[in-house]
CSV table of C-alpha atoms in Angstrom, one decimal:
chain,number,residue,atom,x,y,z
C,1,UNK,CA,34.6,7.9,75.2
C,2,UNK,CA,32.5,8.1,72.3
C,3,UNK,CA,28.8,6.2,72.7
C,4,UNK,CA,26.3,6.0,70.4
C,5,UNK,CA,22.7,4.6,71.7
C,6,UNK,CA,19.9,3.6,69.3
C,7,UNK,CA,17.0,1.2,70.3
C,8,UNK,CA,18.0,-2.3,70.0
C,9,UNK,CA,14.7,-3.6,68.6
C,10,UNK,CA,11.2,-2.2,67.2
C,11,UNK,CA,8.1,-3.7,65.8
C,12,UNK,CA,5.7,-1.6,63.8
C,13,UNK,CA,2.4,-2.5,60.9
C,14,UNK,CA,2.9,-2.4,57.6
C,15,UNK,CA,1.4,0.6,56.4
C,16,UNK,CA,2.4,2.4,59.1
C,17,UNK,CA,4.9,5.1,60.4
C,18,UNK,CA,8.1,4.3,62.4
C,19,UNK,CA,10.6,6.7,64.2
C,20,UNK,CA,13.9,5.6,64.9
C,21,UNK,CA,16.1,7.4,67.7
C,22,UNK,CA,19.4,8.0,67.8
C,23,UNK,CA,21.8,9.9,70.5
C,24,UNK,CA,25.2,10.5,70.1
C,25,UNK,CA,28.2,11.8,72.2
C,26,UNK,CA,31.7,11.6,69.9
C,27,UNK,CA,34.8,13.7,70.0
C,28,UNK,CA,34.3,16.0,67.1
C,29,UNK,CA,31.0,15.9,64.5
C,30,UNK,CA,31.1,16.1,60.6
C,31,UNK,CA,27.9,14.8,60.0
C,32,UNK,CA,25.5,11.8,61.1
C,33,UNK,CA,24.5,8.8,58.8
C,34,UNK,CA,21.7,6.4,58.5
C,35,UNK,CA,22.2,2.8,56.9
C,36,UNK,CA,20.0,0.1,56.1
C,37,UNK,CA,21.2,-3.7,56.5
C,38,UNK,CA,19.2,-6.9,55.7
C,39,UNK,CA,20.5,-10.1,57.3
C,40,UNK,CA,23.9,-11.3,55.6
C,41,UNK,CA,23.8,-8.3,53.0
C,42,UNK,CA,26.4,-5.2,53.5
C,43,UNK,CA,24.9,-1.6,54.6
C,44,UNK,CA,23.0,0.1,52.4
C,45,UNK,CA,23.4,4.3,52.1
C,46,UNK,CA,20.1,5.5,53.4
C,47,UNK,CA,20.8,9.6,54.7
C,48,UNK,CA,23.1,11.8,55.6
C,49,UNK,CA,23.1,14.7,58.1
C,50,UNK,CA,25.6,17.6,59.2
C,51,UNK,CA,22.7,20.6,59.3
C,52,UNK,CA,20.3,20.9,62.0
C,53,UNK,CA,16.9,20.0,60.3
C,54,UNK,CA,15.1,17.0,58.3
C,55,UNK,CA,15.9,15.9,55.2
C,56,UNK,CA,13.5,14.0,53.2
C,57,UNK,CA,14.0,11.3,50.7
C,58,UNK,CA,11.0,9.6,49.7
C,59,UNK,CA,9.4,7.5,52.6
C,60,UNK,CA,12.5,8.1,54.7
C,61,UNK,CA,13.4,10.9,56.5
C,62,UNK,CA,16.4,11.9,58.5
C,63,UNK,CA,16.5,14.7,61.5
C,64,UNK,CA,19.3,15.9,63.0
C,65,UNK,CA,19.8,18.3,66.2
C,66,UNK,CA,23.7,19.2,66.7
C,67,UNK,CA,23.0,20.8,70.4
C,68,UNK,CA,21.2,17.9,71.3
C,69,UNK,CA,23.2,14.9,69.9
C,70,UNK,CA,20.4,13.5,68.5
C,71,UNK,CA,18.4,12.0,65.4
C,72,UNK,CA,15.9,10.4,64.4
C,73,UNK,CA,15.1,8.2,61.2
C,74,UNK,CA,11.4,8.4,60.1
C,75,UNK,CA,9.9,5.4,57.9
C,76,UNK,CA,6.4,5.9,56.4
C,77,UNK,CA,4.2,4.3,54.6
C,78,UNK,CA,5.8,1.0,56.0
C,79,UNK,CA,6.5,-2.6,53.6
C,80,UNK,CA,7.5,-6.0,54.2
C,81,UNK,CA,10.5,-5.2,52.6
C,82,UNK,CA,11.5,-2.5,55.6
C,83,UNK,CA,12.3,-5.1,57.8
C,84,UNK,CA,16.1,-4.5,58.5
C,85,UNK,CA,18.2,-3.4,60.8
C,86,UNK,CA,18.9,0.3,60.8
C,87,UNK,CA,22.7,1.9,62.0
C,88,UNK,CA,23.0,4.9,63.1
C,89,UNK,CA,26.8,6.3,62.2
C,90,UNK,CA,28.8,9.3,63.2
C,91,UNK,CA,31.5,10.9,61.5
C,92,UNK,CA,33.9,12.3,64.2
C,93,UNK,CA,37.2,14.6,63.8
C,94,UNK,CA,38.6,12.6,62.5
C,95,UNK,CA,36.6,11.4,59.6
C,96,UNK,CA,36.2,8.0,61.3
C,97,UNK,CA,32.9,6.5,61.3
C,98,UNK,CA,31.6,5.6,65.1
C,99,UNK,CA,28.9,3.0,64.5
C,100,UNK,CA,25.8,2.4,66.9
C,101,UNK,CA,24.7,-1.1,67.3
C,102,UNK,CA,21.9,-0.6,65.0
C,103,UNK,CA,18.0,-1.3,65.4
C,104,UNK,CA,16.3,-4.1,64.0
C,105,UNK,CA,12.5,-3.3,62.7
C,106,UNK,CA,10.4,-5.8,62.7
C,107,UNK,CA,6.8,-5.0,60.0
C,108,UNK,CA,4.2,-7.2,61.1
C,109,UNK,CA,1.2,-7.3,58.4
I,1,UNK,CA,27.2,5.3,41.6
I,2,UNK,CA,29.9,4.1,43.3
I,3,UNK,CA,30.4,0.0,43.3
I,4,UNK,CA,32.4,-1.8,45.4
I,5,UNK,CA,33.0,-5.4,44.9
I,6,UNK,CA,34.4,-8.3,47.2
I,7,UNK,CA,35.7,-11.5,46.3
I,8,UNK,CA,35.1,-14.4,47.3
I,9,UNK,CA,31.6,-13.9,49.0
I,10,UNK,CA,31.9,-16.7,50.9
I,11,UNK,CA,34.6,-18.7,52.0
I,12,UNK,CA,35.5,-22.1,54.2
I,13,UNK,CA,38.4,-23.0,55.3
I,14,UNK,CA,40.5,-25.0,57.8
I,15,UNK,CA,41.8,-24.0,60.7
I,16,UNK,CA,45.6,-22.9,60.6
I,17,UNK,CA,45.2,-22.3,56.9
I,18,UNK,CA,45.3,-18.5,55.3
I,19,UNK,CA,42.6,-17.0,53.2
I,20,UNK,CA,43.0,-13.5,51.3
I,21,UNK,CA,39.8,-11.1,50.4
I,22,UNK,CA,39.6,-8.8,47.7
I,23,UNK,CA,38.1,-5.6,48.0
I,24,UNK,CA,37.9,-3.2,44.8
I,25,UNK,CA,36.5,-0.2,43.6
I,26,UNK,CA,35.0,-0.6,40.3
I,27,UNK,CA,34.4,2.9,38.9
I,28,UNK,CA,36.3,5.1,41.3
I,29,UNK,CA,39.8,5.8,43.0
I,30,UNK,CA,39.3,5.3,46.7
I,31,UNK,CA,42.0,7.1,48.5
I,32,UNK,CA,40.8,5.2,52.0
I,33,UNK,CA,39.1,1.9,52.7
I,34,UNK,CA,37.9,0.1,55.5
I,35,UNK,CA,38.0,-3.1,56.9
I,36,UNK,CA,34.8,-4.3,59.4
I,37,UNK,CA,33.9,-7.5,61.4
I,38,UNK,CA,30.6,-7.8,62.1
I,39,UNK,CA,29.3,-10.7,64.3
I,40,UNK,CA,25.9,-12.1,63.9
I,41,UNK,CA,23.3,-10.0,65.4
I,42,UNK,CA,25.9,-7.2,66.2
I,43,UNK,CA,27.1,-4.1,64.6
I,44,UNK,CA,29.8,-3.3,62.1
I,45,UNK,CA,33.4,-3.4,64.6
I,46,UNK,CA,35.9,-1.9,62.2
I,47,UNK,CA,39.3,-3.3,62.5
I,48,UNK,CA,41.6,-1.2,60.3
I,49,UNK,CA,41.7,1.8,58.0
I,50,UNK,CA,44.1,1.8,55.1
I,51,UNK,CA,45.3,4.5,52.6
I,52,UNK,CA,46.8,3.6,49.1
I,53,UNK,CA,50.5,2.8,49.3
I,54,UNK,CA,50.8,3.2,53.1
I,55,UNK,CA,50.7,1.1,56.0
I,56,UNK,CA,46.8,-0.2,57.5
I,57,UNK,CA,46.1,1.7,60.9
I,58,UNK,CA,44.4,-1.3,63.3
I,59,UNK,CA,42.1,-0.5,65.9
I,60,UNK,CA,42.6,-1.2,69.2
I,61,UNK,CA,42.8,-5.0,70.0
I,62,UNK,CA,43.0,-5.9,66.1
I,63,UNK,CA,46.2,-8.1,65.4
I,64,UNK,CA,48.2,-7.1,62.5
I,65,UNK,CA,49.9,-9.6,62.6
I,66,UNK,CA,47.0,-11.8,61.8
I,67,UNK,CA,44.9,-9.9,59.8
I,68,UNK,CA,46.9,-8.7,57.3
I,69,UNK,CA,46.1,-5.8,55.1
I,70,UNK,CA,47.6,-4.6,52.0
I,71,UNK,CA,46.5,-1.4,49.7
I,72,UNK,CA,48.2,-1.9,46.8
I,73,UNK,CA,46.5,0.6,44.3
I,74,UNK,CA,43.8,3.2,44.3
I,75,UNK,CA,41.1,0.6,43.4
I,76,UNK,CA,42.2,-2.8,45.5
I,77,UNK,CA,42.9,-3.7,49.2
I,78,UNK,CA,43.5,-7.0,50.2
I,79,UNK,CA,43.0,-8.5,53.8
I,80,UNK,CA,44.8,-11.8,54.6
I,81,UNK,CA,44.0,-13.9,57.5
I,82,UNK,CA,46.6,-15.8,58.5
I,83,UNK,CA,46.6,-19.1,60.5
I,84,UNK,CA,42.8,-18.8,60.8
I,85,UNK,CA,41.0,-20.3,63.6
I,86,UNK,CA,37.1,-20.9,64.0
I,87,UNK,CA,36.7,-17.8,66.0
I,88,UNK,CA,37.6,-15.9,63.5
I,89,UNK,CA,34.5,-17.1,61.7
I,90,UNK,CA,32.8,-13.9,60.5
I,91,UNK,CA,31.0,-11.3,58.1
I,92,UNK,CA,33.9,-9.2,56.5
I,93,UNK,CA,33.0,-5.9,55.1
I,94,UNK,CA,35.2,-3.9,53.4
I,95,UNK,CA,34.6,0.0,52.1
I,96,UNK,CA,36.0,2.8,50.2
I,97,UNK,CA,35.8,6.2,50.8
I,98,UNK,CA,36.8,8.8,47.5
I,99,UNK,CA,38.4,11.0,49.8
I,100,UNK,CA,39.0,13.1,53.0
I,101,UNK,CA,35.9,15.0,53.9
I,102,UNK,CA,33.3,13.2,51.7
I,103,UNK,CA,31.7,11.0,54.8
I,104,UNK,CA,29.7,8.6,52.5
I,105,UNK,CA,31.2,4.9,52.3
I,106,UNK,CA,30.5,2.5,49.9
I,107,UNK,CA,30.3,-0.8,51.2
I,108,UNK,CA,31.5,-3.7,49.6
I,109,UNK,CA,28.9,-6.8,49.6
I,110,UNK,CA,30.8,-8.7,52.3
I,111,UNK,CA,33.2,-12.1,52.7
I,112,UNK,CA,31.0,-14.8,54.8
I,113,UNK,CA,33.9,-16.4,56.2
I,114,UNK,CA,33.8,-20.3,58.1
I,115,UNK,CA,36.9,-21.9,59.6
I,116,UNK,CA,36.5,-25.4,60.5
């Protein structure tokens, strides 16, 4: 089956940094997302992944390792305003998108 | 960027009545959209894909019969629910994808819906 594990909760300081983990075992791989959802809102775009290495957008960063099945989202310089949960998302063979059940950061002043 | 707009965004109705969401691209053609669930404090469960003038594929345990979707044109799907009952209370997200093998979706803002 396809699985897709990702903490269920984290707390962190504002100000801070914050890595998010996130394994993966899917039938077929064409690349790894990273979406950000505040309570009652839709998912918002954050990265997207299919090379091995870290891309960097501003205080997020993504990581990806293909042989592993794994990646990791890194928040720095943490706000208020971070507090969200965070999905993890694989896109298998089929150009489906396998959803984890997402992480919710709590930023504590 | 791509904007994707549902309507209404929220929604009460009563049980064993019907009530249709609107999902549309604004300033693109989206070949593919998706239809999610998403109960509180749990992750997005999508419940069909549909493609522009073809019939939805459901997922696994999804009722067509009930939740019925229709893709009328490159820029507007449509899911009905029919004969709603409160557990079907939910957070309805719809997306649309441009095409094949571009992975990023754009989410719609979502349908809060309440059967009572």
């Amino acid at each position: 089956g396809q699985n897709i594990d990702q903490p269920t909760e984290m707390t962190a300081t504002e100000g801070a940094i914050v890595q998010i983990n996130c394994t993966y075992q899917t039938s077929g791989f064409n690349g790894l997302f990273w979406y950000q959802q505040h309570a009652g809102e839709a998912p918002t775009f954050l990265s997207y992944n299919v090379l091995d290495g870290l891309e960097e957008k501003g205080r997020f960063s993504s990581f990806l390792s293909r042989s592993k099945g794994y990646s990791y989202l890194l928040l720095k310089e943490l706000q208020m305003k971070d507090s969200a949960s965070y999905l993890c998302a694989v896109l298998d063979s089929n150009y489906q998108l396998i959803w984890g059940a997402g992480t919710k950061l709590i930023i504590k002043p | 960027g791509a904007v994707v707009s549902q309507h209404p965004s929220w929604v009460i109705c009563k049980s064993g009545t019907s009530v249709k969401i609107e999902c549309r691209s604004l300033d693109f053609q989206a070949t593919t959209m998706f239809w999610y669930r998403q109960f509180p404090k749990q992750s997005l469960m999508l419940m069909a894909t549909s493609n522009e003038g073809s019939k939805a594929t459901y997922e696994q345990g999804v009722e067509k019969d009930k939740f019925l979707i229709n893709h009328a044109s490159l820029t507007l799907s449509t899911l009905t629910v029919t004969s709603a009952h409160p557990e079907d209370s939910s957070f309805y997200i719809c997306s649309a994808r441009l095409g094949q093998e571009v992975g990023e979706q754009y989410f719609g803002p979502g349908t809060r819906l309440t059967v009572t």
